[in-house]
């Protein structure tokens, strides 16, 4: 069954790979990102790219109104925009921390609020929120990123309960280590804020660990496969943990306790 799908954050990595797969399957895919120039390949495949800043209310209103005017509905919303703000809590300016939440949490929430009435009227729909295995665990230098993803997990769980009676599914996607530009942005941030000074040693260890594991994550195709399953499922699971390390790391966090998990994580960045 052909569906109208809105993907927020479709210019690269997981979003772009999944958009390609969904377009090829015959779905109507609206691909949204700040970087319109990076989505022309999706347009060539039959997708509909639109420029939007997830922190700009006017942009969000325009995108949703455009889709509703043309299609009359939105069957699937995938909130996939986000980035990783890394650096020591002591070093990161609070304005930067606020921006992390504006993108990873509040922008996502605004898009969702504007789409819900149309799904509720249709008594159907699926909302997919990209969290992370980092929404269930933590790593050094990632306090603000993990805080945003932990918040998204709780927010999504509440949303699922609120929308269940209207026939709307809420799904949390928890990727593990995926080969995308995310790691490079994270590395740039941690070096920018904490590359010199009191936390230089831990940052150097983290950079060495990133370099050692560079290119060893899962390909974005594993996420595209998961999104395909979610979109086409009559009753999707509430969570999809996909990609390298996702399942074992979350399992360790849940069952091993704080001190042992702390030791494991710190050993990984020595």
GROMACS .gro file of C-alpha atoms in nm:
model
  270
    1UNK     CA    1   0.000   0.000   0.000
    2UNK     CA    2   0.143   0.335  -0.105
    3UNK     CA    3   0.188   0.579   0.182
    4UNK     CA    4   0.268   0.948   0.219
    5UNK     CA    5   0.588   0.969   0.422
    6UNK     CA    6   0.756   1.275   0.570
    7UNK     CA    7   1.123   1.229   0.661
    8UNK     CA    8   1.289   1.501   0.867
    9UNK     CA    9   1.666   1.482   0.820
   10UNK     CA   10   1.696   1.318   0.480
   11UNK     CA   11   2.004   1.483   0.332
   12UNK     CA   12   2.256   1.214   0.431
   13UNK     CA   13   2.319   0.884   0.606
   14UNK     CA   14   2.026   0.693   0.752
   15UNK     CA   15   1.761   0.937   0.630
   16UNK     CA   16   1.880   0.948   0.270
   17UNK     CA   17   1.938   0.572   0.243
   18UNK     CA   18   1.592   0.499   0.381
   19UNK     CA   19   1.428   0.762   0.159
   20UNK     CA   20   1.577   0.595  -0.149
   21UNK     CA   21   1.442   0.256  -0.046
   22UNK     CA   22   1.094   0.392   0.027
   23UNK     CA   23   1.080   0.584  -0.302
   24UNK     CA   24   1.180   0.272  -0.493
   25UNK     CA   25   0.898   0.083  -0.322
   26UNK     CA   26   0.646   0.330  -0.460
   27UNK     CA   27   0.578   0.544  -0.154
   28UNK     CA   28   0.534   0.921  -0.181
   29UNK     CA   29   0.833   1.054   0.010
   30UNK     CA   30   0.876   1.413   0.122
   31UNK     CA   31   1.243   1.451   0.214
   32UNK     CA   32   1.322   1.745   0.439
   33UNK     CA   33   1.651   1.901   0.547
   34UNK     CA   34   1.827   2.236   0.582
   35UNK     CA   35   2.059   2.126   0.300
   36UNK     CA   36   1.834   2.114  -0.005
   37UNK     CA   37   2.129   2.084  -0.242
   38UNK     CA   38   2.216   1.743  -0.097
   39UNK     CA   39   1.876   1.594  -0.182
   40UNK     CA   40   1.868   1.642  -0.557
   41UNK     CA   41   1.943   1.273  -0.607
   42UNK     CA   42   1.624   1.193  -0.417
   43UNK     CA   43   1.434   1.425  -0.649
   44UNK     CA   44   1.577   1.240  -0.949
   45UNK     CA   45   1.442   0.915  -0.803
   46UNK     CA   46   1.094   1.060  -0.759
   47UNK     CA   47   1.113   1.198  -0.407
   48UNK     CA   48   1.000   1.549  -0.314
   49UNK     CA   49   1.277   1.741  -0.135
   50UNK     CA   50   1.188   2.051   0.069
   51UNK     CA   51   1.419   2.281   0.260
   52UNK     CA   52   1.334   2.317   0.628
   53UNK     CA   53   1.508   2.412   0.950
   54UNK     CA   54   1.360   2.197   1.227
   55UNK     CA   55   1.405   2.484   1.475
   56UNK     CA   56   1.206   2.729   1.259
   57UNK     CA   57   0.831   2.725   1.329
   58UNK     CA   58   0.744   2.901   1.003
   59UNK     CA   59   0.939   2.641   0.804
   60UNK     CA   60   0.758   2.358   0.980
   61UNK     CA   61   0.415   2.515   0.921
   62UNK     CA   62   0.495   2.561   0.552
   63UNK     CA   63   0.612   2.203   0.500
   64UNK     CA   64   0.311   2.044   0.673
   65UNK     CA   65   0.066   2.274   0.491
   66UNK     CA   66   0.230   2.195   0.155
   67UNK     CA   67   0.196   1.819   0.205
   68UNK     CA   68  -0.161   1.836   0.332
   69UNK     CA   69  -0.267   2.062   0.045
   70UNK     CA   70  -0.124   1.823  -0.215
   71UNK     CA   71  -0.178   1.482  -0.053
   72UNK     CA   72  -0.451   1.540   0.203
   73UNK     CA   73  -0.272   1.327   0.461
   74UNK     CA   74   0.057   1.220   0.618
   75UNK     CA   75   0.070   0.848   0.688
   76UNK     CA   76   0.419   0.830   0.834
   77UNK     CA   77   0.631   1.093   1.010
   78UNK     CA   78   0.994   1.003   1.070
   79UNK     CA   79   1.169   1.251   1.299
   80UNK     CA   80   1.529   1.180   1.207
   81UNK     CA   81   1.705   1.518   1.240
   82UNK     CA   82   1.968   1.548   1.510
   83UNK     CA   83   2.335   1.576   1.597
   84UNK     CA   84   2.573   1.495   1.881
   85UNK     CA   85   2.701   1.777   2.104
   86UNK     CA   86   3.006   1.633   2.278
   87UNK     CA   87   3.243   1.794   2.526
   88UNK     CA   88   3.281   1.820   2.903
   89UNK     CA   89   2.983   1.964   3.091
   90UNK     CA   90   3.216   2.224   3.241
   91UNK     CA   91   3.324   2.346   2.897
   92UNK     CA   92   3.007   2.355   2.686
   93UNK     CA   93   2.825   2.691   2.689
   94UNK     CA   94   2.464   2.661   2.802
   95UNK     CA   95   2.349   2.825   2.478
   96UNK     CA   96   2.508   2.534   2.289
   97UNK     CA   97   2.329   2.290   2.520
   98UNK     CA   98   2.000   2.467   2.454
   99UNK     CA   99   2.058   2.435   2.080
  100UNK     CA  100   2.115   2.061   2.124
  101UNK     CA  101   1.771   2.033   2.278
  102UNK     CA  102   1.617   2.268   2.020
  103UNK     CA  103   1.722   2.031   1.741
  104UNK     CA  104   1.707   1.689   1.907
  105UNK     CA  105   1.394   1.746   2.117
  106UNK     CA  106   1.192   2.066   2.073
  107UNK     CA  107   1.209   2.092   1.693
  108UNK     CA  108   1.103   1.729   1.669
  109UNK     CA  109   0.818   1.798   1.911
  110UNK     CA  110   0.694   2.093   1.707
  111UNK     CA  111   0.680   1.890   1.385
  112UNK     CA  112   0.496   1.613   1.567
  113UNK     CA  113   0.239   1.850   1.720
  114UNK     CA  114   0.156   1.986   1.375
  115UNK     CA  115   0.117   1.642   1.215
  116UNK     CA  116  -0.086   1.472   1.491
  117UNK     CA  117  -0.424   1.640   1.414
  118UNK     CA  118  -0.423   1.500   1.058
  119UNK     CA  119  -0.334   1.149   1.176
  120UNK     CA  120  -0.592   1.171   1.453
  121UNK     CA  121  -0.859   1.274   1.202
  122UNK     CA  122  -0.762   0.978   0.982
  123UNK     CA  123  -0.754   0.748   1.287
  124UNK     CA  124  -0.425   0.606   1.164
  125UNK     CA  125  -0.059   0.689   1.123
  126UNK     CA  126   0.290   0.606   1.241
  127UNK     CA  127   0.537   0.841   1.410
  128UNK     CA  128   0.898   0.722   1.420
  129UNK     CA  129   1.140   0.905   1.649
  130UNK     CA  130   1.513   0.848   1.604
  131UNK     CA  131   1.667   0.811   1.946
  132UNK     CA  132   1.987   0.609   1.984
  133UNK     CA  133   2.135   0.332   2.192
  134UNK     CA  134   2.260   0.648   2.366
  135UNK     CA  135   1.904   0.709   2.482
  136UNK     CA  136   1.942   0.409   2.711
  137UNK     CA  137   2.309   0.441   2.811
  138UNK     CA  138   2.587   0.700   2.826
  139UNK     CA  139   2.945   0.770   2.724
  140UNK     CA  140   3.207   1.019   2.850
  141UNK     CA  141   3.186   1.374   2.713
  142UNK     CA  142   2.832   1.314   2.585
  143UNK     CA  143   2.619   1.455   2.868
  144UNK     CA  144   2.406   1.695   2.662
  145UNK     CA  145   2.361   1.455   2.370
  146UNK     CA  146   2.260   1.168   2.597
  147UNK     CA  147   2.033   1.398   2.797
  148UNK     CA  148   1.847   1.493   2.478
  149UNK     CA  149   1.804   1.130   2.375
  150UNK     CA  150   1.699   1.013   2.723
  151UNK     CA  151   1.439   1.292   2.718
  152UNK     CA  152   1.319   1.180   2.375
  153UNK     CA  153   1.273   0.824   2.500
  154UNK     CA  154   1.046   0.931   2.786
  155UNK     CA  155   0.860   1.180   2.569
  156UNK     CA  156   0.796   0.917   2.303
  157UNK     CA  157   0.670   0.664   2.557
  158UNK     CA  158   0.415   0.915   2.688
  159UNK     CA  159   0.314   1.008   2.334
  160UNK     CA  160   0.254   0.642   2.252
  161UNK     CA  161   0.004   0.614   2.537
  162UNK     CA  162  -0.173   0.936   2.440
  163UNK     CA  163  -0.217   0.841   2.074
  164UNK     CA  164  -0.297   0.470   2.105
  165UNK     CA  165  -0.673   0.520   2.117
  166UNK     CA  166  -0.658   0.719   1.791
  167UNK     CA  167  -0.495   0.435   1.600
  168UNK     CA  168  -0.157   0.610   1.578
  169UNK     CA  169   0.163   0.411   1.632
  170UNK     CA  170   0.464   0.570   1.804
  171UNK     CA  171   0.792   0.389   1.737
  172UNK     CA  172   1.135   0.460   1.885
  173UNK     CA  173   1.432   0.381   1.663
  174UNK     CA  174   1.752   0.315   1.861
  175UNK     CA  175   2.048   0.293   1.619
  176UNK     CA  176   2.383   0.164   1.734
  177UNK     CA  177   2.710   0.250   1.559
  178UNK     CA  178   2.616   0.343   1.202
  179UNK     CA  179   2.862   0.469   0.941
  180UNK     CA  180   2.741   0.827   0.882
  181UNK     CA  181   2.870   1.182   0.918
  182UNK     CA  182   2.746   1.186   1.280
  183UNK     CA  183   3.078   1.067   1.425
  184UNK     CA  184   3.271   1.338   1.242
  185UNK     CA  185   3.043   1.612   1.374
  186UNK     CA  186   3.069   1.470   1.724
  187UNK     CA  187   3.450   1.462   1.702
  188UNK     CA  188   3.462   1.822   1.582
  189UNK     CA  189   3.246   1.931   1.875
  190UNK     CA  190   3.446   1.756   2.145
  191UNK     CA  191   3.774   1.893   2.010
  192UNK     CA  192   3.627   2.242   1.983
  193UNK     CA  193   3.499   2.259   2.340
  194UNK     CA  194   3.733   2.031   2.536
  195UNK     CA  195   4.032   1.958   2.313
  196UNK     CA  196   4.258   2.171   2.532
  197UNK     CA  197   4.257   2.227   2.905
  198UNK     CA  198   4.157   2.010   3.199
  199UNK     CA  199   3.987   1.740   2.987
  200UNK     CA  200   4.249   1.710   2.715
  201UNK     CA  201   4.355   1.361   2.830
  202UNK     CA  202   4.006   1.205   2.820
  203UNK     CA  203   3.936   1.378   2.489
  204UNK     CA  204   4.254   1.237   2.336
  205UNK     CA  205   4.152   0.890   2.453
  206UNK     CA  206   3.809   0.934   2.299
  207UNK     CA  207   3.959   1.051   1.969
  208UNK     CA  208   4.193   0.750   1.964
  209UNK     CA  209   3.900   0.514   2.023
  210UNK     CA  210   3.701   0.679   1.743
  211UNK     CA  211   3.993   0.647   1.503
  212UNK     CA  212   4.046   0.284   1.597
  213UNK     CA  213   3.682   0.203   1.526
  214UNK     CA  214   3.646   0.425   1.221
  215UNK     CA  215   3.447   0.255   0.949
  216UNK     CA  216   3.356  -0.045   1.165
  217UNK     CA  217   2.992   0.043   1.226
  218UNK     CA  218   2.691  -0.091   1.040
  219UNK     CA  219   2.598   0.046   0.700
  220UNK     CA  220   2.297   0.283   0.684
  221UNK     CA  221   2.118   0.010   0.487
  222UNK     CA  222   2.037  -0.172   0.813
  223UNK     CA  223   1.836   0.132   0.919
  224UNK     CA  224   1.665   0.148   0.580
  225UNK     CA  225   1.560  -0.215   0.628
  226UNK     CA  226   1.421  -0.137   0.974
  227UNK     CA  227   1.229   0.165   0.846
  228UNK     CA  228   1.084  -0.051   0.568
  229UNK     CA  229   0.957  -0.298   0.830
  230UNK     CA  230   0.807  -0.022   1.045
  231UNK     CA  231   0.634   0.153   0.755
  232UNK     CA  232   0.480  -0.168   0.624
  233UNK     CA  233   0.387  -0.326   0.959
  234UNK     CA  234   0.023  -0.326   1.062
  235UNK     CA  235   0.132  -0.319   1.424
  236UNK     CA  236   0.501  -0.220   1.451
  237UNK     CA  237   0.704  -0.283   1.764
  238UNK     CA  238   0.743   0.005   2.006
  239UNK     CA  239   1.125  -0.005   1.974
  240UNK     CA  240   1.373  -0.113   1.708
  241UNK     CA  241   1.733  -0.151   1.828
  242UNK     CA  242   1.942  -0.174   1.512
  243UNK     CA  243   2.310  -0.167   1.419
  244UNK     CA  244   2.646  -0.255   1.572
  245UNK     CA  245   2.660  -0.253   1.953
  246UNK     CA  246   2.298  -0.141   1.997
  247UNK     CA  247   2.160  -0.455   2.159
  248UNK     CA  248   2.465  -0.563   2.367
  249UNK     CA  249   2.538  -0.213   2.501
  250UNK     CA  250   2.179  -0.155   2.612
  251UNK     CA  251   2.168  -0.504   2.763
  252UNK     CA  252   2.484  -0.430   2.965
  253UNK     CA  253   2.346  -0.098   3.082
  254UNK     CA  254   2.024  -0.256   3.206
  255UNK     CA  255   2.166  -0.565   3.376
  256UNK     CA  256   2.522  -0.494   3.490
  257UNK     CA  257   2.467  -0.199   3.720
  258UNK     CA  258   2.625   0.146   3.725
  259UNK     CA  259   2.977   0.076   3.847
  260UNK     CA  260   3.045  -0.219   3.619
  261UNK     CA  261   2.898  -0.039   3.319
  262UNK     CA  262   3.109   0.269   3.401
  263UNK     CA  263   3.419   0.051   3.398
  264UNK     CA  264   3.329  -0.110   3.065
  265UNK     CA  265   3.263   0.225   2.896
  266UNK     CA  266   3.583   0.384   3.028
  267UNK     CA  267   3.786   0.082   2.917
  268UNK     CA  268   3.652   0.134   2.565
  269UNK     CA  269   3.804   0.483   2.548
  270UNK     CA  270   4.141   0.414   2.710
   0.00000   0.00000   0.00000
